[in-house]
PDB file of C-alpha atoms in Angstrom:
ATOM      1  CA  MET A  28     -34.775  58.320  10.552  1.00 47.00           C
ATOM      2  CA  ALA A  29     -37.872  56.149  10.761  1.00 50.00           C
ATOM      3  CA  GLN A  30     -36.931  54.369   7.553  1.00 51.00           C
ATOM      4  CA  ILE A  31     -33.459  53.636   8.899  1.00 51.00           C
ATOM      5  CA  GLN A  32     -35.000  52.377  12.127  1.00 52.00           C
ATOM      6  CA  ASP A  33     -37.379  50.126  10.151  1.00 50.00           C
ATOM      7  CA  ASN A  34     -34.432  48.821   8.165  1.00 50.00           C
ATOM      8  CA  GLN A  35     -32.580  48.063  11.398  1.00 50.00           C
ATOM      9  CA  ASP A  36     -35.574  46.025  12.562  1.00 51.00           C
ATOM     10  CA  THR A  37     -35.542  43.832   9.446  1.00 54.00           C
ATOM     11  CA  LYS A  38     -31.875  42.920   9.793  1.00 52.00           C
ATOM     12  CA  THR A  39     -30.836  39.612  11.246  1.00 57.00           C
ATOM     13  CA  PRO A  40     -28.964  39.982  14.559  1.00 56.00           C
ATOM     14  CA  LYS A  41     -25.584  39.158  13.033  1.00 55.00           C
ATOM     15  CA  ALA A  42     -26.173  41.437  10.048  1.00 53.00           C
ATOM     16  CA  ALA A  43     -27.221  44.238  12.402  1.00 53.00           C
ATOM     17  CA  GLU A  44     -24.023  43.812  14.407  1.00 55.00           C
ATOM     18  CA  ALA A  45     -21.920  43.876  11.268  1.00 55.00           C
ATOM     19  CA  GLY A  46     -23.774  46.925   9.948  1.00 55.00           C
ATOM     20  CA  ARG A  47     -25.026  45.082   6.880  1.00 55.00           C
ATOM     21  CA  GLY A  48     -28.546  45.012   5.552  1.00 54.00           C
ATOM     22  CA  ASN A  49     -30.560  42.007   4.549  1.00 56.00           C
ATOM     23  CA  GLY A  50     -30.874  43.099   0.915  1.00 54.00           C
ATOM     24  CA  THR A  51     -34.049  45.171   1.326  1.00 56.00           C
ATOM     25  CA  GLY A  52     -32.651  48.440   2.665  1.00 54.00           C
ATOM     26  CA  PRO A  53     -31.311  51.479   0.864  1.00 51.00           C
ATOM     27  CA  SER A  54     -27.778  50.071   0.978  1.00 54.00           C
ATOM     28  CA  SER A  55     -28.707  47.460  -1.610  1.00 49.00           C
ATOM     29  CA  ALA A  56     -30.892  49.812  -3.665  1.00 51.00           C
ATOM     30  CA  ASP A  57     -27.895  51.818  -4.822  1.00 57.00           C
ATOM     31  CA  ARG A  58     -26.383  48.637  -6.282  1.00 64.00           C
ATOM     32  CA  ARG A  59     -29.216  48.031  -8.740  1.00 68.00           C
ATOM     33  CA  ASP A  60     -29.323  49.131 -12.342  1.00 68.00           C
ATOM     34  CA  ALA A  61     -32.283  50.815 -14.035  1.00 72.00           C
ATOM     35  CA  GLY A  62     -34.005  47.460 -14.567  1.00 74.00           C
ATOM     36  CA  GLY A  63     -33.791  46.625 -10.858  1.00 75.00           C
ATOM     37  CA  ASN A  64     -31.126  43.971 -11.333  1.00 77.00           C
ATOM     38  CA  ARG A  65     -28.326  43.747  -8.806  1.00 75.00           C
ATOM     39  CA  LYS A  66     -24.953  45.116  -9.874  1.00 69.00           C
ATOM     40  CA  PRO A  67     -21.687  43.869  -8.450  1.00 67.00           C
ATOM     41  CA  ALA A  68     -20.037  46.191  -5.982  1.00 65.00           C
ATOM     42  CA  GLY A  69     -18.025  48.828  -7.832  1.00 61.00           C
ATOM     43  CA  ALA A  70     -19.724  48.133 -11.179  1.00 59.00           C
ATOM     44  CA  ASP A  71     -20.823  51.766 -11.532  1.00 59.00           C
ATOM     45  CA  ARG A  72     -17.290  53.117 -11.556  1.00 66.00           C
ATOM     46  CA  GLN A  73     -15.110  53.135 -14.679  1.00 75.00           C
ATOM     47  CA  MET A  74     -12.057  50.879 -14.774  1.00 77.00           C
ATOM     48  CA  THR A  75      -8.867  52.855 -14.931  1.00 88.00           C
ATOM     49  CA  GLU A  76      -5.770  51.708 -16.795  1.00 89.00           C
ATOM     50  CA  SER A  77      -4.139  50.729 -13.505  1.00 90.00           C
ATOM     51  CA  ASP A  78      -7.216  48.618 -12.667  1.00 90.00           C
ATOM     52  CA  ARG A  79      -6.958  46.890 -16.040  1.00 90.00           C
ATOM     53  CA  GLN A  80      -3.232  46.364 -15.531  1.00 93.00           C
ATOM     54  CA  ALA A  81      -3.848  44.883 -12.067  1.00 93.00           C
ATOM     55  CA  ALA A  82      -6.542  42.595 -13.489  1.00 93.00           C
ATOM     56  CA  ARG A  83      -4.162  41.454 -16.260  1.00 94.00           C
ATOM     57  CA  GLU A  84      -1.432  40.778 -13.703  1.00 96.00           C
ATOM     58  CA  ARG A  85      -3.823  38.767 -11.520  1.00 96.00           C
ATOM     59  CA  LYS A  86      -4.917  36.760 -14.553  1.00 96.00           C
ATOM     60  CA  GLN A  87      -1.301  36.123 -15.582  1.00 97.00           C
ATOM     61  CA  ARG A  88      -0.363  35.102 -12.030  1.00 97.00           C
ATOM     62  CA  ARG A  89      -3.315  32.716 -11.920  1.00 97.00           C
ATOM     63  CA  LYS A  90      -2.333  31.227 -15.296  1.00 97.00           C
ATOM     64  CA  ARG A  91       1.290  30.803 -14.178  1.00 97.00           C
ATOM     65  CA  ARG A  92       0.163  29.245 -10.900  1.00 97.00           C
ATOM     66  CA  GLU A  93      -2.153  26.819 -12.720  1.00 98.00           C
ATOM     67  CA  ALA A  94       0.585  25.942 -15.248  1.00 97.00           C
ATOM     68  CA  ALA A  95       3.040  25.294 -12.399  1.00 97.00           C
ATOM     69  CA  LEU A  96       0.437  23.124 -10.681  1.00 97.00           C
ATOM     70  CA  ARG A  97      -0.097  21.116 -13.889  1.00 97.00           C
ATOM     71  CA  ARG A  98       3.688  20.741 -14.271  1.00 97.00           C
ATOM     72  CA  ARG A  99       4.045  19.516 -10.704  1.00 97.00           C
ATOM     73  CA  SER A 100       1.139  17.111 -11.189  1.00 98.00           C
ATOM     74  CA  ARG A 101       2.788  15.662 -14.305  1.00 97.00           C
ATOM     75  CA  GLN A 102       6.112  15.357 -12.472  1.00 98.00           C
ATOM     76  CA  VAL A 103       4.474  13.598  -9.522  1.00 98.00           C
ATOM     77  CA  ARG A 104       2.630  11.252 -11.898  1.00 98.00           C
ATOM     78  CA  LEU A 105       5.875  10.479 -13.751  1.00 98.00           C
ATOM     79  CA  ARG A 106       7.710   9.866 -10.476  1.00 98.00           C
ATOM     80  CA  MET A 107       4.991   7.486  -9.332  1.00 98.00           C
ATOM     81  CA  ILE A 108       5.200   5.574 -12.624  1.00 98.00           C
ATOM     82  CA  LEU A 109       8.986   5.342 -12.317  1.00 98.00           C
ATOM     83  CA  LEU A 110       8.680   4.194  -8.707  1.00 98.00           C
ATOM     84  CA  CYS A 111       6.214   1.484  -9.748  1.00 98.00           C
ATOM     85  CA  ALA A 112       8.605   0.380 -12.507  1.00 98.00           C
ATOM     86  CA  VAL A 113      11.513   0.172 -10.047  1.00 98.00           C
ATOM     87  CA  ILE A 114       9.407  -1.801  -7.572  1.00 98.00           C
ATOM     88  CA  ALA A 115       8.288  -4.178 -10.343  1.00 98.00           C
ATOM     89  CA  ALA A 116      11.908  -4.671 -11.464  1.00 98.00           C
ATOM     90  CA  ALA A 117      12.987  -5.371  -7.876  1.00 98.00           C
ATOM     91  CA  ALA A 118      10.163  -7.889  -7.505  1.00 98.00           C
ATOM     92  CA  CYS A 119      11.244  -9.636 -10.722  1.00 98.00           C
ATOM     93  CA  VAL A 120      14.839  -9.821  -9.489  1.00 98.00           C
ATOM     94  CA  GLY A 121      13.665 -11.230  -6.157  1.00 98.00           C
ATOM     95  CA  VAL A 122      11.472 -13.871  -7.793  1.00 98.00           C
ATOM     96  CA  SER A 123      14.298 -14.848 -10.169  1.00 98.00           C
ATOM     97  CA  ALA A 124      16.725 -15.179  -7.255  1.00 98.00           C
ATOM     98  CA  LEU A 125      14.216 -17.335  -5.384  1.00 98.00           C
ATOM     99  CA  LEU A 126      13.706 -19.632  -8.381  1.00 98.00           C
ATOM    100  CA  ILE A 127      17.470 -19.966  -8.911  1.00 98.00           C
ATOM    101  CA  HIS A 128      17.942 -20.752  -5.224  1.00 98.00           C
ATOM    102  CA  ARG A 129      15.235 -23.438  -5.325  1.00 97.00           C
ATOM    103  CA  ARG A 130      16.828 -25.015  -8.412  1.00 97.00           C
ATOM    104  CA  ASN A 131      20.263 -25.002  -6.746  1.00 97.00           C
ATOM    105  CA  VAL A 132      18.857 -26.590  -3.593  1.00 97.00           C
ATOM    106  CA  LYS A 133      17.173 -29.326  -5.652  1.00 96.00           C
ATOM    107  CA  GLU A 134      20.422 -29.972  -7.536  1.00 96.00           C
ATOM    108  CA  GLN A 135      22.354 -30.157  -4.258  1.00 96.00           C
ATOM    109  CA  GLU A 136      19.811 -32.558  -2.777  1.00 96.00           C
ATOM    110  CA  ALA A 137      19.954 -34.718  -5.922  1.00 94.00           C
ATOM    111  CA  ALA A 138      23.771 -34.745  -5.850  1.00 94.00           C
ATOM    112  CA  LEU A 139      23.748 -35.626  -2.145  1.00 94.00           C
ATOM    113  CA  ALA A 140      21.253 -38.444  -2.703  1.00 93.00           C
ATOM    114  CA  SER A 141      23.308 -39.723  -5.636  1.00 92.00           C
ATOM    115  CA  SER A 142      26.546 -39.687  -3.642  1.00 92.00           C
ATOM    116  CA  ARG A 143      24.788 -41.358  -0.699  1.00 92.00           C
ATOM    117  CA  LYS A 144      23.423 -44.058  -3.022  1.00 90.00           C
ATOM    118  CA  THR A 145      26.870 -44.546  -4.581  1.00 91.00           C
ATOM    119  CA  ALA A 146      28.445 -44.791  -1.129  1.00 88.00           C
ATOM    120  CA  GLU A 147      25.835 -47.349  -0.031  1.00 90.00           C
ATOM    121  CA  GLU A 148      26.366 -49.395  -3.203  1.00 89.00           C
ATOM    122  CA  GLN A 149      30.135 -49.272  -2.735  1.00 88.00           C
ATOM    123  CA  ALA A 150      29.814 -50.298   0.920  1.00 85.00           C
ATOM    124  CA  ALA A 151      27.500 -53.148  -0.067  1.00 84.00           C
ATOM    125  CA  PHE A 152      29.946 -54.233  -2.782  1.00 84.00           C
ATOM    126  CA  GLU A 153      32.827 -54.143  -0.305  1.00 85.00           C
ATOM    127  CA  VAL A 154      30.814 -56.208   2.172  1.00 81.00           C
ATOM    128  CA  THR A 155      29.971 -58.768  -0.493  1.00 86.00           C
ATOM    129  CA  ALA A 156      33.605 -58.804  -1.656  1.00 80.00           C
ATOM    130  CA  GLU A 157      34.759 -59.357   1.929  1.00 84.00           C
ATOM    131  CA  GLU A 158      32.161 -62.088   2.414  1.00 86.00           C
ATOM    132  CA  ALA A 159      33.217 -63.715  -0.856  1.00 82.00           C
ATOM    133  CA  ALA A 160      36.889 -63.551   0.153  1.00 83.00           C
ATOM    134  CA  LEU A 161      36.021 -64.935   3.592  1.00 85.00           C
ATOM    135  CA  ALA A 162      33.944 -67.712   2.064  1.00 84.00           C
ATOM    136  CA  ASP A 163      36.749 -68.459  -0.385  1.00 83.00           C
ATOM    137  CA  SER A 164      39.324 -68.599   2.402  1.00 85.00           C
ATOM    138  CA  ARG A 165      37.031 -70.921   4.409  1.00 86.00           C
ATOM    139  CA  GLN A 166      36.626 -73.179   1.430  1.00 86.00           C
ATOM    140  CA  LYS A 167      40.408 -73.319   0.949  1.00 83.00           C
ATOM    141  CA  ALA A 168      40.872 -73.974   4.641  1.00 82.00           C
ATOM    142  CA  GLU A 169      38.356 -76.814   4.499  1.00 83.00           C
ATOM    143  CA  GLU A 170      40.067 -78.285   1.441  1.00 82.00           C
ATOM    144  CA  ALA A 171      43.432 -78.047   3.150  1.00 78.00           C
ATOM    145  CA  ALA A 172      42.035 -79.686   6.224  1.00 70.00           C
TER     146      ALA A 172
END
């Protein structure tokens, strides 16, 4: 009883509440092999066939879960690449449309300036033709007078 009491004194408060030792009491001594090395809990008992089967199943489940995770990661990566390609294609289409629009606007402005210049030249020609006709009619009127 005294040894148990001494062991209780060496426990940390939380370990004492939980009923666990701090690694120095008799509870940890039974988990050491002949050389004094710690053994994992349950290492002294033989694995039964059902234990082996359960371990195999856990290993297979873990492998399947990891394979599914790798598959999903590849799918997500592929989707991101496709999304980037679609965005790049949309950007190219937008830039092309903008360049075409700018070219069309320049052509329209050039056509408008050309038609305006032609209209001004025609108006100037008409004015000079009218002035020439007026001057000619004045000259004829002066000759007749």
